[in-house]
Every structure is written in C-alpha cells, then in structure tokens.
Amino acid sequence: MPNDNNRRVSNLKELSFNWIDSRLKIKALIDYMSSKIVPRHNHSSFYYLGGVTLFLFLVQVCTGILLLMYYRPGAESAYESVKFIVTEVSFGWLIRSLHSWSANLMVLFAFLHMFTVFFTHAYRKPRELTWYTGIGILGLSLAFGFSGYLLPWNELSFFATRVGTGMAGAVPIIGKQLMIIMRGGEEVTGATIGRFFGLHVAILPALFVGLLSLHLIFIQRQGMSEPLEWADKKPEEKKYIKFFPNFLYRDALVWLIMLNILALLAVIFPDGIGVIHWPLGEKADPFAPPPAVIRPEWYFMFAFQALKMLPAHVWFIEGELFGMAVFGLGGMIWLLIPALDRKAAKSKRSKLVVAFGAVVVLFMLAMTIIGYLVE
C-alpha cells in the first residue's frame, strides 16, 4: 500500500512538471543552468556578495509594500503614520526595523561586492557592461537611502535633508534649479516629502529593476569571472562547480543565514545600534533650531566629512565646490576603470589600479571614522 501511494505521488509530480514544462520550457532552463559552471578557488566566497545584495533588495521590496499600506506622505500625516505603524500596527515595529536594517545592509554588501570586483579585476573584458550596471545599482541604492531618510518627517531627517539638498545647490549654473526641483520649492516642506516619496516607491524601483535585470542577464551570459592567476593554468588544473544545483544550493544557504542575521538584528535592535540608528524621535519643526550635531547616513559620512574639512576657498574656487569637483572626477575614474586598466584586459594585475583602489578605501574609512569622532 505505501508503494502504491508513493507511485501515485510520483506520477502526480511528473504530470504536474510535464504540464508546466509544456508551457514554460522549464526543462530547457534547467539544462541551461546545469551546463553552467562556477570557478572554485580561495576567493570563491566573493561570488555570494552579489546574491546577498539581491536578497536584501527583495526584503526591501516586501517590507516596503507592507509599510505602504499604512504610510501617508505629507507634512501633516507622514510622522503620525510612522508613529501609528510602530506603536499600533501588529508587528509594525518589526517590519520597519527589517526595512531599515535591510536597507543599510544592502548598501554595505553592494559596497563590498563592488570592492571585491575591483580588486580581483573582475571588470575586465568582456565584463565591462556588468561593471557599469553594477555601479549604477550601487548609485540607485544610495539614492534609495537618501530619499527614504526624509519619509518619517522627524527632526533629524528634516535637517539632514535640508543640508543634503542644500549641497546640491552648490553645483555651478544648475545648482539652484536642481535644489528647487529636489525640494519642490525653496525650502524643505511637505512638497519635498511628496517628491521623495514618489522617487522612493516608483521611479527608483523601476530604474533599479531595469538595471538589475540587465546586470543578471550579463552575469548569466558571461559567467563568473575567473581569477587573474588562472590565465597561465592548464584547463585540468582549474576547479569548477556546477551552477545548478551546487552553486544555487549554497547561495540559498547564504540567503537563509542572512535572513536569520537580519531577523536577530531587527528584534534585538529595532531602532538600530551605534551610529546606525533610526529612532522616530520628535516630529520635524521647520521653525525649531537645528540639532547640535547633524550627520548623514554612514555611507555618506566620508563625503560629508571631507567637504566639511575643506577651507572656504581653494585657490579661487569655493571649497565645497572644489570638493564636489574632485569627487566627480574620482567617481568618473572609478566608473571608467575597465577602459583605463589596459593590463587587466591582458590578464595582468596593474599595481597603479590596485594602489588607486587602496587609496579610495582608506580615504573613505578615514573620513568616516573622523566624521563620527569629531563633533
């Protein structure tokens, strides 16, 4: 009797699979994934950073949709709706905490993913487009953080947004107009919330999904990058694992571990910890004096502190404007590194490029630490 039941279940599974496969060609997709291989070496763990970033983005989408059911944009309703979510809605505090933690971790893992790609020269031909779309995804992740910061409409988010949008006003020629477009007027008001809200829940997600789709397609078409050291190895000396199911199973395990870490952080530290925190605090009051210390999110701190340390004028240029120009030039070099690093295309390591990357990392770390140490 048990054998008959097992046979029926097996037949039912086969019939169900065949029904789906005849319509969606699942078997062809499985065959394609089974033919793909992933390099196996000492730094194989770096391959999972992109997947973790994707997982955290999916958490952002799910928790963001749940928050949308209660959030009401506007100067008279935003703060009250967030307060209602964390105090009256069942597990509302947990959803907000998960959303905030996953946002910060997503930016962290996007940075880690970018730096590992940079230092392993994985951007080299033919993966230039994968690098460009990855940089775009990181930029959109930062834009998510900036636009979402104002939405609770509390005291800190109000004044931090006023400082942040005010910096855009320093851009020559288009600066003031750009600031007005961002704020919806001369000052940060309820109109600014409306703009940031639309940006956060509609425009940025649409752009993000488009770039992410391209990024994933490029990765699937080109496969994982092999280490530079493998260029001189014989094929039999290289080790690989199958993408399906071996790599996907491991990726799923990493996602499961990440989910547990995220849940623990959200439950134990619902308002964040240390410099990474998001207490609701007091409602924004445009007529109140600004807090003694206004700091941006941790991932903007290096730029904020560097601009703050510049003198009022560097030669004949305003200090802030000079700093933004240097950041713009540095960002452009970083973006175009696949085209500038000619040695990587020949599977050779460029000491100059590695030194440039090391300087960038040390600069970001040093400015961030100083920013939190100096009042």
Short mmCIF file of N, CA and C in Angstrom, two decimals, residues 110-196:
data_model
loop_
_atom_site.label_atom_id
_atom_site.label_comp_id
_atom_site.label_asym_id
_atom_site.label_seq_id
_atom_site.Cartn_x
_atom_site.Cartn_y
_atom_site.Cartn_z
N ALA A 110 26.53 45.92 -1.16
CA ALA A 110 26.77 46.45 -2.51
C ALA A 110 28.17 47.04 -2.60
N PHE A 111 28.60 47.76 -1.55
CA PHE A 111 29.97 48.30 -1.50
C PHE A 111 30.99 47.15 -1.48
N LEU A 112 30.76 46.15 -0.61
CA LEU A 112 31.69 45.02 -0.53
C LEU A 112 31.80 44.30 -1.88
N HIS A 113 30.66 44.11 -2.51
CA HIS A 113 30.63 43.45 -3.82
C HIS A 113 31.44 44.25 -4.85
N MET A 114 31.24 45.57 -4.82
CA MET A 114 31.96 46.43 -5.78
C MET A 114 33.48 46.36 -5.54
N PHE A 115 33.89 46.45 -4.27
CA PHE A 115 35.33 46.45 -3.98
C PHE A 115 35.97 45.11 -4.31
N THR A 116 35.27 44.01 -4.07
CA THR A 116 35.86 42.70 -4.41
C THR A 116 35.98 42.54 -5.93
N VAL A 117 34.99 43.05 -6.65
CA VAL A 117 35.08 43.02 -8.12
C VAL A 117 36.25 43.87 -8.58
N PHE A 118 36.43 45.03 -7.93
CA PHE A 118 37.52 45.94 -8.33
C PHE A 118 38.88 45.29 -8.08
N PHE A 119 39.09 44.79 -6.87
CA PHE A 119 40.43 44.29 -6.52
C PHE A 119 40.76 42.93 -7.15
N THR A 120 39.74 42.21 -7.62
CA THR A 120 40.03 40.97 -8.35
C THR A 120 40.03 41.21 -9.87
N HIS A 121 39.85 42.48 -10.26
CA HIS A 121 39.86 42.87 -11.68
C HIS A 121 38.78 42.11 -12.47
N ALA A 122 37.69 41.79 -11.81
CA ALA A 122 36.63 41.04 -12.48
C ALA A 122 35.86 41.89 -13.48
N TYR A 123 36.17 43.18 -13.55
CA TYR A 123 35.52 44.09 -14.50
C TYR A 123 36.12 43.99 -15.90
N ARG A 124 37.21 43.24 -16.04
CA ARG A 124 37.95 43.22 -17.31
C ARG A 124 37.12 42.56 -18.42
N LYS A 125 37.55 42.81 -19.62
CA LYS A 125 36.86 42.30 -20.80
C LYS A 125 36.57 40.81 -20.64
N PRO A 126 35.36 40.36 -20.90
CA PRO A 126 34.23 41.04 -21.57
C PRO A 126 33.16 41.52 -20.60
N ARG A 127 33.51 41.85 -19.36
CA ARG A 127 32.51 42.15 -18.33
C ARG A 127 32.40 43.65 -18.03
N GLU A 128 32.78 44.48 -18.96
CA GLU A 128 32.70 45.93 -18.72
C GLU A 128 31.25 46.38 -18.44
N LEU A 129 30.30 45.85 -19.23
CA LEU A 129 28.90 46.27 -19.05
C LEU A 129 28.36 45.80 -17.70
N THR A 130 28.82 44.65 -17.23
CA THR A 130 28.40 44.18 -15.91
C THR A 130 28.87 45.15 -14.83
N TRP A 131 30.10 45.66 -14.98
CA TRP A 131 30.64 46.65 -14.03
C TRP A 131 29.81 47.93 -14.07
N TYR A 132 29.53 48.43 -15.27
CA TYR A 132 28.79 49.70 -15.39
C TYR A 132 27.39 49.58 -14.77
N THR A 133 26.71 48.47 -15.04
CA THR A 133 25.36 48.31 -14.46
C THR A 133 25.45 48.12 -12.94
N GLY A 134 26.53 47.47 -12.48
CA GLY A 134 26.71 47.30 -11.03
C GLY A 134 26.92 48.64 -10.34
N ILE A 135 27.72 49.51 -10.95
CA ILE A 135 27.92 50.85 -10.37
C ILE A 135 26.60 51.62 -10.34
N GLY A 136 25.82 51.45 -11.41
CA GLY A 136 24.50 52.10 -11.45
C GLY A 136 23.60 51.61 -10.33
N ILE A 137 23.65 50.31 -10.06
CA ILE A 137 22.83 49.73 -8.99
C ILE A 137 23.26 50.29 -7.63
N LEU A 138 24.58 50.42 -7.42
CA LEU A 138 25.06 50.99 -6.16
C LEU A 138 24.59 52.44 -6.02
N GLY A 139 24.67 53.21 -7.11
CA GLY A 139 24.21 54.60 -7.08
C GLY A 139 22.73 54.68 -6.74
N LEU A 140 21.93 53.78 -7.31
CA LEU A 140 20.50 53.79 -7.01
C LEU A 140 20.24 53.36 -5.56
N SER A 141 21.07 52.46 -5.04
CA SER A 141 20.92 52.05 -3.63
C SER A 141 21.14 53.24 -2.71
N LEU A 142 22.16 54.07 -3.04
CA LEU A 142 22.41 55.27 -2.24
C LEU A 142 21.25 56.25 -2.37
N ALA A 143 20.68 56.34 -3.58
CA ALA A 143 19.53 57.23 -3.78
C ALA A 143 18.32 56.74 -3.00
N PHE A 144 18.16 55.42 -2.90
CA PHE A 144 17.09 54.86 -2.06
C PHE A 144 17.25 55.34 -0.61
N GLY A 145 18.51 55.25 -0.12
CA GLY A 145 18.78 55.66 1.25
C GLY A 145 18.49 57.13 1.48
N PHE A 146 18.92 57.96 0.53
CA PHE A 146 18.74 59.41 0.67
C PHE A 146 17.26 59.79 0.62
N SER A 147 16.52 59.20 -0.33
CA SER A 147 15.10 59.56 -0.47
C SER A 147 14.26 59.00 0.66
N GLY A 148 14.65 57.83 1.19
CA GLY A 148 13.86 57.23 2.26
C GLY A 148 14.09 57.88 3.62
N TYR A 149 15.23 58.56 3.75
CA TYR A 149 15.60 59.15 5.04
C TYR A 149 14.60 60.21 5.49
N LEU A 150 14.03 60.95 4.54
CA LEU A 150 13.13 62.05 4.91
C LEU A 150 11.73 61.57 5.26
N LEU A 151 11.35 60.40 4.77
CA LEU A 151 9.94 59.98 4.82
C LEU A 151 9.33 59.95 6.23
N PRO A 152 10.06 59.61 7.30
CA PRO A 152 9.43 59.67 8.64
C PRO A 152 9.10 61.10 9.08
N TRP A 153 9.71 62.09 8.41
CA TRP A 153 9.45 63.51 8.72
C TRP A 153 9.70 63.82 10.18
N ASN A 154 10.82 63.31 10.71
CA ASN A 154 11.19 63.66 12.08
C ASN A 154 12.27 64.75 12.05
N GLU A 155 12.65 65.18 13.25
CA GLU A 155 13.55 66.32 13.37
C GLU A 155 14.87 66.11 12.64
N LEU A 156 15.49 64.93 12.86
CA LEU A 156 16.79 64.68 12.28
C LEU A 156 16.72 64.56 10.76
N SER A 157 15.69 63.85 10.27
CA SER A 157 15.60 63.65 8.82
C SER A 157 15.33 64.98 8.11
N PHE A 158 14.57 65.85 8.76
CA PHE A 158 14.27 67.15 8.15
C PHE A 158 15.54 67.98 7.95
N PHE A 159 16.32 68.12 9.04
CA PHE A 159 17.51 68.99 8.94
C PHE A 159 18.61 68.34 8.10
N ALA A 160 18.73 66.99 8.17
CA ALA A 160 19.72 66.31 7.34
C ALA A 160 19.39 66.47 5.86
N THR A 161 18.09 66.41 5.53
CA THR A 161 17.69 66.58 4.13
C THR A 161 17.91 68.02 3.67
N ARG A 162 17.70 68.96 4.59
CA ARG A 162 17.94 70.36 4.24
C ARG A 162 19.42 70.58 3.91
N VAL A 163 20.30 69.94 4.70
CA VAL A 163 21.74 70.06 4.43
C VAL A 163 22.09 69.36 3.12
N GLY A 164 21.54 68.14 2.94
CA GLY A 164 21.87 67.36 1.74
C GLY A 164 21.41 68.02 0.46
N THR A 165 20.17 68.49 0.44
CA THR A 165 19.67 69.15 -0.76
C THR A 165 20.34 70.51 -0.96
N GLY A 166 20.75 71.13 0.17
CA GLY A 166 21.46 72.41 0.07
C GLY A 166 22.80 72.25 -0.62
N MET A 167 23.45 71.08 -0.45
CA MET A 167 24.73 70.84 -1.11
C MET A 167 24.56 70.77 -2.63
N ALA A 168 23.40 70.27 -3.05
CA ALA A 168 23.14 70.23 -4.50
C ALA A 168 23.08 71.65 -5.07
N GLY A 169 22.69 72.60 -4.22
CA GLY A 169 22.61 73.99 -4.67
C GLY A 169 23.96 74.60 -4.97
N ALA A 170 25.05 73.94 -4.52
CA ALA A 170 26.39 74.48 -4.78
C ALA A 170 26.90 74.15 -6.18
N VAL A 171 26.19 73.28 -6.88
CA VAL A 171 26.62 72.93 -8.24
C VAL A 171 26.50 74.16 -9.14
N PRO A 172 27.54 74.47 -9.91
CA PRO A 172 27.50 75.67 -10.75
C PRO A 172 26.35 75.63 -11.77
N ILE A 173 25.83 76.76 -12.08
CA ILE A 173 24.82 77.01 -13.12
C ILE A 173 23.48 76.36 -12.79
N ILE A 174 23.44 75.03 -12.67
CA ILE A 174 22.16 74.35 -12.49
C ILE A 174 21.84 74.06 -11.03
N GLY A 175 22.77 74.43 -10.11
CA GLY A 175 22.64 74.05 -8.71
C GLY A 175 21.33 74.49 -8.07
N LYS A 176 21.01 75.78 -8.19
CA LYS A 176 19.82 76.28 -7.51
C LYS A 176 18.56 75.64 -8.06
N GLN A 177 18.50 75.52 -9.39
CA GLN A 177 17.33 74.91 -10.02
C GLN A 177 17.20 73.45 -9.60
N LEU A 178 18.36 72.78 -9.51
CA LEU A 178 18.35 71.38 -9.09
C LEU A 178 17.82 71.24 -7.66
N MET A 179 18.25 72.17 -6.80
CA MET A 179 17.79 72.14 -5.42
C MET A 179 16.29 72.37 -5.34
N ILE A 180 15.78 73.31 -6.13
CA ILE A 180 14.35 73.61 -6.12
C ILE A 180 13.54 72.40 -6.62
N ILE A 181 14.09 71.73 -7.64
CA ILE A 181 13.40 70.54 -8.16
C ILE A 181 13.35 69.46 -7.08
N MET A 182 14.47 69.27 -6.38
CA MET A 182 14.51 68.24 -5.34
C MET A 182 13.56 68.58 -4.19
N ARG A 183 13.53 69.85 -3.79
CA ARG A 183 12.71 70.24 -2.64
C ARG A 183 11.25 70.52 -3.00
N GLY A 184 11.01 70.80 -4.26
CA GLY A 184 9.66 71.23 -4.63
C GLY A 184 9.41 72.66 -4.24
N GLY A 185 10.47 73.43 -4.10
CA GLY A 185 10.39 74.85 -3.70
C GLY A 185 11.72 75.28 -3.13
N GLU A 186 11.72 76.46 -2.51
CA GLU A 186 12.96 76.97 -1.93
C GLU A 186 13.35 76.24 -0.65
N GLU A 187 12.35 75.75 0.09
CA GLU A 187 12.62 75.11 1.38
C GLU A 187 12.13 73.67 1.39
N VAL A 188 12.60 72.93 2.39
CA VAL A 188 12.11 71.56 2.60
C VAL A 188 10.73 71.64 3.26
N THR A 189 9.72 71.16 2.55
CA THR A 189 8.34 71.24 3.05
C THR A 189 7.61 69.92 2.76
N GLY A 190 6.31 69.95 2.93
CA GLY A 190 5.51 68.77 2.61
C GLY A 190 5.65 68.40 1.14
N ALA A 191 5.89 69.38 0.28
CA ALA A 191 6.08 69.10 -1.15
C ALA A 191 7.33 68.24 -1.36
N THR A 192 8.34 68.46 -0.51
CA THR A 192 9.57 67.66 -0.62
C THR A 192 9.27 66.19 -0.30
N ILE A 193 8.43 65.97 0.72
CA ILE A 193 8.08 64.59 1.05
C ILE A 193 7.41 63.92 -0.15
N GLY A 194 6.47 64.64 -0.78
CA GLY A 194 5.77 64.08 -1.94
C GLY A 194 6.75 63.67 -3.03
N ARG A 195 7.73 64.52 -3.30
CA ARG A 195 8.72 64.22 -4.34
C ARG A 195 9.60 63.03 -3.95
N PHE A 196 10.07 63.07 -2.72
CA PHE A 196 10.94 61.97 -2.26
C PHE A 196 10.17 60.65 -2.19
#
